[in-house]
PDB file of C-alpha atoms and ligand atoms in Angstrom:
ATOM      1  CA  MET A   1       6.760  12.254 -54.457  1.00  0.00           C
ATOM      2  CA  PRO A   2       9.407   9.484 -53.374  1.00  0.00           C
ATOM      3  CA  ASN A   3      10.489   9.240 -49.814  1.00  0.00           C
ATOM      4  CA  VAL A   4      13.755   8.238 -49.387  1.00  0.00           C
ATOM      5  CA  SER A   5      15.751   8.416 -46.106  1.00  0.00           C
ATOM      6  CA  LEU A   6      18.948   6.578 -44.456  1.00  0.00           C
ATOM      7  CA  ARG A   7      19.014   4.913 -41.285  1.00  0.00           C
ATOM      8  CA  ASP A   8      21.564   3.270 -39.350  1.00  0.00           C
ATOM      9  CA  LEU A   9      22.044  -0.713 -39.895  1.00  0.00           C
ATOM     10  CA  THR A  10      20.509  -2.963 -37.509  1.00  0.00           C
ATOM     11  CA  GLU A  11      20.625  -6.696 -36.702  1.00  0.00           C
ATOM     12  CA  THR A  12      17.430  -7.289 -38.859  1.00  0.00           C
ATOM     13  CA  ASP A  13      19.824  -6.333 -41.900  1.00  0.00           C
ATOM     14  CA  ARG A  14      22.057  -8.990 -41.594  1.00  0.00           C
ATOM     15  CA  GLU A  15      20.540 -11.435 -43.665  1.00  0.00           C
ATOM     16  CA  ARG A  16      19.018  -8.974 -46.086  1.00  0.00           C
ATOM     17  CA  LEU A  17      22.272  -8.090 -46.957  1.00  0.00           C
ATOM     18  CA  HIS A  18      23.606 -11.293 -47.330  1.00  0.00           C
ATOM     19  CA  VAL A  19      21.026 -12.052 -49.987  1.00  0.00           C
ATOM     20  CA  TRP A  20      21.654  -8.778 -51.582  1.00  0.00           C
ATOM     21  CA  ARG A  21      25.160  -9.000 -51.870  1.00  0.00           C
ATOM     22  CA  ASN A  22      25.121 -12.403 -53.253  1.00  0.00           C
ATOM     23  CA  SER A  23      22.350 -11.273 -56.016  1.00  0.00           C
ATOM     24  CA  PRO A  24      23.822 -11.170 -59.492  1.00  0.00           C
ATOM     25  CA  ASP A  25      22.235  -7.808 -59.786  1.00  0.00           C
ATOM     26  CA  VAL A  26      24.300  -6.356 -57.349  1.00  0.00           C
ATOM     27  CA  ALA A  27      27.513  -8.563 -57.648  1.00  0.00           C
ATOM     28  CA  ALA A  28      27.900  -7.619 -61.233  1.00  0.00           C
ATOM     29  CA  TYR A  29      28.697  -3.904 -60.346  1.00  0.00           C
ATOM     30  CA  MET A  30      31.260  -4.879 -57.135  1.00  0.00           C
ATOM     31  CA  TYR A  31      35.019  -5.476 -57.065  1.00  0.00           C
ATOM     32  CA  THR A  32      34.366  -8.892 -56.070  1.00  0.00           C
ATOM     33  CA  ASP A  33      31.418 -11.627 -57.292  1.00  0.00           C
ATOM     34  CA  HIS A  34      32.313 -14.687 -55.743  1.00  0.00           C
ATOM     35  CA  GLU A  35      29.569 -16.528 -53.612  1.00  0.00           C
ATOM     36  CA  ILE A  36      30.154 -15.008 -50.248  1.00  0.00           C
ATOM     37  CA  SER A  37      29.495 -17.226 -47.746  1.00  0.00           C
ATOM     38  CA  ARG A  38      27.659 -16.954 -44.595  1.00  0.00           C
ATOM     39  CA  THR A  39      30.509 -16.985 -42.265  1.00  0.00           C
ATOM     40  CA  GLU A  40      32.634 -14.599 -44.610  1.00  0.00           C
ATOM     41  CA  HIS A  41      29.321 -12.315 -44.471  1.00  0.00           C
ATOM     42  CA  ASP A  42      28.858 -12.460 -40.658  1.00  0.00           C
ATOM     43  CA  LEU A  43      32.826 -11.386 -40.337  1.00  0.00           C
ATOM     44  CA  TRP A  44      31.863  -8.440 -42.377  1.00  0.00           C
ATOM     45  CA  PHE A  45      28.626  -7.450 -40.777  1.00  0.00           C
ATOM     46  CA  ASP A  46      30.169  -8.027 -36.963  1.00  0.00           C
ATOM     47  CA  GLY A  47      33.207  -6.157 -38.107  1.00  0.00           C
ATOM     48  CA  LEU A  48      31.198  -2.811 -38.820  1.00  0.00           C
ATOM     49  CA  ALA A  49      30.304  -1.784 -35.368  1.00  0.00           C
ATOM     50  CA  GLY A  50      33.025   0.338 -33.747  1.00  0.00           C
ATOM     51  CA  ASN A  51      35.383   0.664 -37.201  1.00  0.00           C
ATOM     52  CA  PRO A  52      35.760   4.455 -37.064  1.00  0.00           C
ATOM     53  CA  ARG A  53      36.971   4.376 -40.901  1.00  0.00           C
ATOM     54  CA  ARG A  54      33.571   3.236 -42.060  1.00  0.00           C
ATOM     55  CA  ARG A  55      29.996   4.040 -41.972  1.00  0.00           C
ATOM     56  CA  TYR A  56      26.966   2.345 -43.504  1.00  0.00           C
ATOM     57  CA  TRP A  57      23.508   3.296 -44.032  1.00  0.00           C
ATOM     58  CA  MET A  58      19.979   1.302 -44.974  1.00  0.00           C
ATOM     59  CA  ILE A  59      18.566   3.051 -47.663  1.00  0.00           C
ATOM     60  CA  GLU A  60      14.435   2.793 -47.534  1.00  0.00           C
ATOM     61  CA  LEU A  61      11.986   4.102 -50.291  1.00  0.00           C
ATOM     62  CA  ASP A  62       8.711   4.582 -48.560  1.00  0.00           C
ATOM     63  CA  GLY A  63       9.951   3.009 -45.449  1.00  0.00           C
ATOM     64  CA  GLN A  64      10.993  -0.191 -47.581  1.00  0.00           C
ATOM     65  CA  PRO A  65      14.740  -1.025 -47.332  1.00  0.00           C
ATOM     66  CA  VAL A  66      16.050  -0.914 -50.789  1.00  0.00           C
ATOM     67  CA  GLY A  67      19.970  -0.688 -50.832  1.00  0.00           C
ATOM     68  CA  LEU A  68      23.102   0.157 -49.004  1.00  0.00           C
ATOM     69  CA  ALA A  69      24.966   3.183 -48.810  1.00  0.00           C
ATOM     70  CA  ASN A  70      28.553   3.429 -47.237  1.00  0.00           C
ATOM     71  CA  LEU A  71      31.784   5.592 -46.264  1.00  0.00           C
ATOM     72  CA  ALA A  72      34.953   4.095 -46.407  1.00  0.00           C
ATOM     73  CA  ASP A  73      38.470   5.209 -45.597  1.00  0.00           C
ATOM     74  CA  ILE A  74      37.415   7.790 -43.487  1.00  0.00           C
ATOM     75  CA  ASP A  75      40.728   9.701 -43.044  1.00  0.00           C
ATOM     76  CA  LEU A  76      40.496  12.582 -40.362  1.00  0.00           C
ATOM     77  CA  ARG A  77      44.168  13.658 -40.884  1.00  0.00           C
ATOM     78  CA  ASN A  78      43.934  14.425 -44.440  1.00  0.00           C
ATOM     79  CA  ARG A  79      39.850  14.877 -44.067  1.00  0.00           C
ATOM     80  CA  ARG A  80      38.594  12.813 -46.905  1.00  0.00           C
ATOM     81  CA  CYS A  81      36.846   9.489 -47.441  1.00  0.00           C
ATOM     82  CA  ALA A  82      35.393   7.347 -50.105  1.00  0.00           C
ATOM     83  CA  TRP A  83      31.845   6.258 -50.596  1.00  0.00           C
ATOM     84  CA  ALA A  84      29.805   3.619 -52.797  1.00  0.00           C
ATOM     85  CA  TYR A  85      26.153   2.487 -52.847  1.00  0.00           C
ATOM     86  CA  TYR A  86      23.803   0.189 -54.527  1.00  0.00           C
ATOM     87  CA  LEU A  87      20.018  -0.475 -54.980  1.00  0.00           C
ATOM     88  CA  ALA A  88      19.521  -3.990 -54.554  1.00  0.00           C
ATOM     89  CA  ASP A  89      16.524  -4.524 -56.835  1.00  0.00           C
ATOM     90  CA  PRO A  90      16.776  -3.362 -60.465  1.00  0.00           C
ATOM     91  CA  SER A  91      12.903  -2.179 -60.036  1.00  0.00           C
ATOM     92  CA  VAL A  92      13.786   0.667 -57.777  1.00  0.00           C
ATOM     93  CA  ARG A  93      16.768   1.816 -59.940  1.00  0.00           C
ATOM     94  CA  GLY A  94      16.007   4.751 -62.602  1.00  0.00           C
ATOM     95  CA  LEU A  95      13.231   6.647 -60.142  1.00  0.00           C
ATOM     96  CA  GLY A  96      15.791   9.215 -58.961  1.00  0.00           C
ATOM     97  CA  VAL A  97      16.786   7.210 -55.656  1.00  0.00           C
ATOM     98  CA  GLY A  98      20.258   7.317 -56.604  1.00  0.00           C
ATOM     99  CA  SER A  99      20.338  10.996 -57.510  1.00  0.00           C
ATOM    100  CA  TYR A 100      18.900  11.654 -53.790  1.00  0.00           C
ATOM    101  CA  ILE A 101      21.551   9.395 -52.104  1.00  0.00           C
ATOM    102  CA  GLU A 102      24.379  11.130 -54.081  1.00  0.00           C
ATOM    103  CA  PHE A 103      23.020  14.414 -53.008  1.00  0.00           C
ATOM    104  CA  TRP A 104      22.467  13.459 -49.500  1.00  0.00           C
ATOM    105  CA  MET A 105      25.934  11.683 -49.153  1.00  0.00           C
ATOM    106  CA  ILE A 106      27.744  14.731 -50.704  1.00  0.00           C
ATOM    107  CA  GLU A 107      25.948  17.332 -48.077  1.00  0.00           C
ATOM    108  CA  HIS A 108      26.581  14.627 -45.260  1.00  0.00           C
ATOM    109  CA  VAL A 109      30.511  14.453 -46.070  1.00  0.00           C
ATOM    110  CA  PHE A 110      30.954  18.324 -46.225  1.00  0.00           C
ATOM    111  CA  GLY A 111      28.128  19.591 -43.803  1.00  0.00           C
ATOM    112  CA  THR A 112      27.815  17.160 -40.925  1.00  0.00           C
ATOM    113  CA  LEU A 113      31.299  15.601 -40.986  1.00  0.00           C
ATOM    114  CA  GLY A 114      33.195  18.642 -42.240  1.00  0.00           C
ATOM    115  CA  LEU A 115      35.416  16.757 -44.652  1.00  0.00           C
ATOM    116  CA  ASN A 116      37.509  18.391 -47.768  1.00  0.00           C
ATOM    117  CA  LYS A 117      37.154  15.466 -50.504  1.00  0.00           C
ATOM    118  CA  LEU A 118      35.064  12.852 -51.326  1.00  0.00           C
ATOM    119  CA  CYS A 119      36.192  10.020 -53.498  1.00  0.00           C
ATOM    120  CA  CYS A 120      34.694   7.069 -55.436  1.00  0.00           C
ATOM    121  CA  GLU A 121      35.954   4.270 -57.398  1.00  0.00           C
ATOM    122  CA  VAL A 122      33.655   2.736 -60.491  1.00  0.00           C
ATOM    123  CA  LEU A 123      34.437  -0.230 -62.653  1.00  0.00           C
ATOM    124  CA  ALA A 124      35.013   1.703 -66.026  1.00  0.00           C
ATOM    125  CA  ALA A 125      32.480  -0.713 -67.681  1.00  0.00           C
ATOM    126  CA  ASN A 126      30.058   0.956 -65.257  1.00  0.00           C
ATOM    127  CA  ARG A 127      29.501   4.035 -67.503  1.00  0.00           C
ATOM    128  CA  PRO A 128      26.088   5.074 -66.310  1.00  0.00           C
ATOM    129  CA  VAL A 129      27.294   5.192 -62.809  1.00  0.00           C
ATOM    130  CA  TRP A 130      30.542   7.309 -63.199  1.00  0.00           C
ATOM    131  CA  GLN A 131      28.550   9.657 -65.590  1.00  0.00           C
ATOM    132  CA  LEU A 132      26.014  10.114 -62.587  1.00  0.00           C
ATOM    133  CA  HIS A 133      29.014  11.003 -60.440  1.00  0.00           C
ATOM    134  CA  LEU A 134      30.312  13.675 -63.093  1.00  0.00           C
ATOM    135  CA  THR A 135      26.765  15.010 -63.249  1.00  0.00           C
ATOM    136  CA  TYR A 136      27.143  15.827 -59.650  1.00  0.00           C
ATOM    137  CA  GLY A 137      30.033  17.483 -59.934  1.00  0.00           C
ATOM    138  CA  PHE A 138      32.623  14.951 -59.099  1.00  0.00           C
ATOM    139  CA  GLU A 139      35.873  15.229 -61.578  1.00  0.00           C
ATOM    140  CA  ARG A 140      37.524  12.254 -63.009  1.00  0.00           C
ATOM    141  CA  GLU A 141      40.838  11.918 -61.357  1.00  0.00           C
ATOM    142  CA  ALA A 142      42.489   8.457 -62.511  1.00  0.00           C
ATOM    143  CA  LEU A 143      42.217   5.687 -64.711  1.00  0.00           C
ATOM    144  CA  TYR A 144      43.603   2.550 -62.996  1.00  0.00           C
ATOM    145  CA  ARG A 145      44.148   0.201 -65.707  1.00  0.00           C
ATOM    146  CA  GLN A 146      43.522  -3.541 -65.385  1.00  0.00           C
ATOM    147  CA  HIS A 147      42.609  -2.921 -61.645  1.00  0.00           C
ATOM    148  CA  ILE A 148      40.362  -5.517 -60.623  1.00  0.00           C
ATOM    149  CA  LEU A 149      40.394  -9.144 -61.443  1.00  0.00           C
ATOM    150  CA  LYS A 150      36.783 -10.176 -61.710  1.00  0.00           C
ATOM    151  CA  ALA A 151      35.466 -13.255 -63.132  1.00  0.00           C
ATOM    152  CA  GLY A 152      38.791 -14.213 -64.798  1.00  0.00           C
ATOM    153  CA  GLN A 153      38.953 -10.518 -66.628  1.00  0.00           C
ATOM    154  CA  TYR A 154      40.847  -7.431 -65.699  1.00  0.00           C
ATOM    155  CA  GLU A 155      38.755  -4.652 -65.241  1.00  0.00           C
ATOM    156  CA  ASP A 156      39.790  -0.989 -65.451  1.00  0.00           C
ATOM    157  CA  VAL A 157      38.341   1.492 -62.851  1.00  0.00           C
ATOM    158  CA  ILE A 158      37.705   5.131 -62.705  1.00  0.00           C
ATOM    159  CA  GLY A 159      38.744   7.214 -59.756  1.00  0.00           C
ATOM    160  CA  LEU A 160      36.580  10.291 -59.113  1.00  0.00           C
ATOM    161  CA  GLY A 161      36.696  12.985 -56.450  1.00  0.00           C
ATOM    162  CA  LEU A 162      34.581  16.122 -55.221  1.00  0.00           C
ATOM    163  CA  LEU A 163      36.351  18.876 -53.274  1.00  0.00           C
ATOM    164  CA  ALA A 164      34.174  20.885 -50.616  1.00  0.00           C
ATOM    165  CA  ARG A 165      35.390  23.931 -51.957  1.00  0.00           C
ATOM    166  CA  ASP A 166      33.628  23.134 -55.528  1.00  0.00           C
ATOM    167  CA  TRP A 167      30.201  22.207 -53.809  1.00  0.00           C
ATOM    168  CA  PRO A 168      28.499  25.443 -53.176  1.00  0.00           C
ATOM    169  CA  ALA A 169      28.638  26.359 -56.905  1.00  0.00           C
ATOM    170  CA  LEU A 170      27.409  23.040 -58.034  1.00  0.00           C
ATOM    171  CA  LYS A 171      24.535  22.578 -55.219  1.00  0.00           C
ATOM    172  CA  PRO A 172      22.099  24.935 -56.781  1.00  0.00           C
ATOM    173  CA  ALA A 173      21.865  23.072 -59.928  1.00  0.00           C
ATOM    174  CA  MET A 174      21.561  19.502 -58.124  1.00  0.00           C
ATOM    175  CA  LEU A 175      18.620  20.987 -55.912  1.00  0.00           C
ATOM    176  CA  ALA A 176      17.043  21.704 -59.645  1.00  0.00           C
ATOM    177  CA  ARG A 177      17.589  18.560 -60.759  1.00  0.00           C
ATOM    178  CA  LEU A 178      16.219  16.732 -57.694  1.00  0.00           C
ATOM    179  CA  ARG A 179      13.121  19.043 -57.625  1.00  0.00           C
ATOM    180  CA  ALA A 180      12.650  18.214 -61.538  1.00  0.00           C
ATOM    181  CA  LYS A 181      12.613  14.340 -60.212  1.00  0.00           C
ATOM    182  CA  GLY A 182       9.589  15.034 -57.467  1.00  0.00           C
ATOM    183  CA  PHE A 183      11.926  15.601 -54.548  1.00  0.00           C
ATOM    184  CA  SER A 184      11.039  18.110 -51.861  1.00  0.00           C
ATOM    185  CA  VAL A 185      14.785  19.083 -50.844  1.00  0.00           C
ATOM    186  CA  THR A 186      15.893  22.258 -49.520  1.00  0.00           C
TER     187      THR A 186
HETATM  188  C1  LIG B 201      24.054   3.610 -58.864  1.00  0.00           C
HETATM  189  C2  LIG B 201      22.578   3.615 -58.801  1.00  0.00           C
HETATM  190  C3  LIG B 201      22.512   3.619 -57.204  1.00  0.00           C
HETATM  191  C4  LIG B 201      21.955   4.600 -59.345  1.00  0.00           C
HETATM  192  O1  LIG B 201      20.574   4.738 -58.718  1.00  0.00           O
HETATM  193  P1  LIG B 201      19.475   4.987 -59.456  1.00  0.00           P
HETATM  194  O2  LIG B 201      18.257   5.519 -58.455  1.00  0.00           O
HETATM  195  O3  LIG B 201      19.190   4.132 -60.553  1.00  0.00           O
HETATM  196  O4  LIG B 201      19.858   6.619 -60.162  1.00  0.00           O
HETATM  197  P2  LIG B 201      18.468   7.744 -60.634  1.00  0.00           P
HETATM  198  O5  LIG B 201      17.676   7.303 -60.891  1.00  0.00           O
HETATM  199  O6  LIG B 201      19.153   8.782 -59.909  1.00  0.00           O
HETATM  200  O7  LIG B 201      19.448   8.207 -62.053  1.00  0.00           O
HETATM  201  C5  LIG B 201      20.311   8.897 -62.410  1.00  0.00           C
HETATM  202  C6  LIG B 201      20.919   9.259 -63.733  1.00  0.00           C
HETATM  203  O8  LIG B 201      21.450   8.125 -64.071  1.00  0.00           O
HETATM  204  C7  LIG B 201      20.935   7.468 -65.058  1.00  0.00           C
HETATM  205  N1  LIG B 201      21.414   6.200 -64.975  1.00  0.00           N
HETATM  206  C8  LIG B 201      21.082   5.323 -63.915  1.00  0.00           C
HETATM  207  N2  LIG B 201      21.114   3.973 -64.489  1.00  0.00           N
HETATM  208  C9  LIG B 201      21.330   3.997 -65.483  1.00  0.00           C
HETATM  209  C10 LIG B 201      21.592   3.029 -66.577  1.00  0.00           C
HETATM  210  N3  LIG B 201      21.701   1.776 -66.132  1.00  0.00           N
HETATM  211  N4  LIG B 201      21.796   3.327 -67.799  1.00  0.00           N
HETATM  212  C11 LIG B 201      21.697   4.379 -68.096  1.00  0.00           C
HETATM  213  N5  LIG B 201      21.495   5.537 -67.556  1.00  0.00           N
HETATM  214  C12 LIG B 201      21.253   5.379 -66.066  1.00  0.00           C
HETATM  215  C13 LIG B 201      19.473   8.090 -65.173  1.00  0.00           C
HETATM  216  O9  LIG B 201      18.822   8.112 -66.457  1.00  0.00           O
HETATM  217  C14 LIG B 201      19.781   9.389 -64.695  1.00  0.00           C
HETATM  218  O10 LIG B 201      20.115  10.422 -65.458  1.00  0.00           O
HETATM  219  P3  LIG B 201      19.184  11.931 -65.481  1.00  0.00           P
HETATM  220  O11 LIG B 201      19.696  12.353 -64.043  1.00  0.00           O
HETATM  221  O12 LIG B 201      19.822  12.510 -66.272  1.00  0.00           O
HETATM  222  O13 LIG B 201      18.198  11.859 -65.959  1.00  0.00           O
HETATM  223  C15 LIG B 201      21.821   2.154 -59.239  1.00  0.00           C
HETATM  224  O14 LIG B 201      21.571   2.200 -60.618  1.00  0.00           O
HETATM  225  C16 LIG B 201      22.448   0.904 -58.803  1.00  0.00           C
HETATM  226  O15 LIG B 201      22.320   0.447 -57.685  1.00  0.00           O
HETATM  227  N6  LIG B 201      23.387   0.288 -59.694  1.00  0.00           N
HETATM  228  C17 LIG B 201      23.809  -1.230 -59.169  1.00  0.00           C
HETATM  229  C18 LIG B 201      25.023  -0.890 -58.230  1.00  0.00           C
HETATM  230  C19 LIG B 201      25.926   0.120 -59.059  1.00  0.00           C
HETATM  231  O16 LIG B 201      26.601   0.088 -59.881  1.00  0.00           O
HETATM  232  N7  LIG B 201      26.415   0.796 -57.696  1.00  0.00           N
HETATM  233  C20 LIG B 201      27.603   1.657 -57.876  1.00  0.00           C
HETATM  234  C21 LIG B 201      28.926   1.035 -57.541  1.00  0.00           C
HETATM  235  S1  LIG B 201      30.111   2.135 -57.520  1.00  0.00           S
END
C-alpha cells in the first residue's frame, strides 16, 4: 500500500526544490520555464514564511520527498483559494499519489480550513491533469485563451473550480477510487 503524507517545508527542502523546479520534468508543466537562479529561488523560498495567502507542503512517499503541493490566493473574504502540485520524479507518477493528494487537498480546504471554493488552473495542453481534476468533481469554468507565453508560444489555460456544497455527494466515489488504487482512506 502506498504510504503518502504531507509535511510542512523545512530549510532542508530549499536546495531540493530549486533542483526540482528547474528540472525539465517539472518546468514543462509550470507557467514559467526559464532557468531559475539561486537568488530568485532564495527570494521565493524566504518569502513563503509568514505569507498568509500561501501554504506549501512537501509530498512524501514512504517517507521520501517526491513532490510539492500548495495553496495560493487564500482569500478569507470570499472563502476560496487555488491550488497546484507536482511530483518531481516521473517514476513516481501514475502510482496514485496524485489522486491521494487531490483528495487530501479537497478535504483540507473544505474540512480543516472551512473554505467554500477550491480553484485551479492547468495548461490546456496538460490534458491528463485537468482530466484528473474533472474526475474528482472539479468543473471547467474557464478557457483562458493565449494566457501564458511559454517558450515563445502562447498557451491556453483551463480554469477549474470545485464547490464545498458539491463535495459530499462526490466524496464516496472518490474514496472508492482511492481504495481501488490500494489506499487505506476513511
Ligand atoms: C499531476 C500529477 C501530480 C498526477 O499525479 P499522479 O500520481 O501521476 O496521478 P495518479 O497516478 O493518481 O493518476 C491519476 C489519473 O490520471 C491519469 N494520468 C496521470 N498522468 C497521466 C498522463 N501523463 N497521461 C495519461 N493519464 C495520466 C492516470 O491514469 C489516473 O487515471 P485513473 O484514475 O483513471 O487510473 C503528476 O502527473 C505530475 O506531477 N505531473 C507533472 C506536473 C503537473 O502537471 N502538475 C499539475 C500542474 S497544474
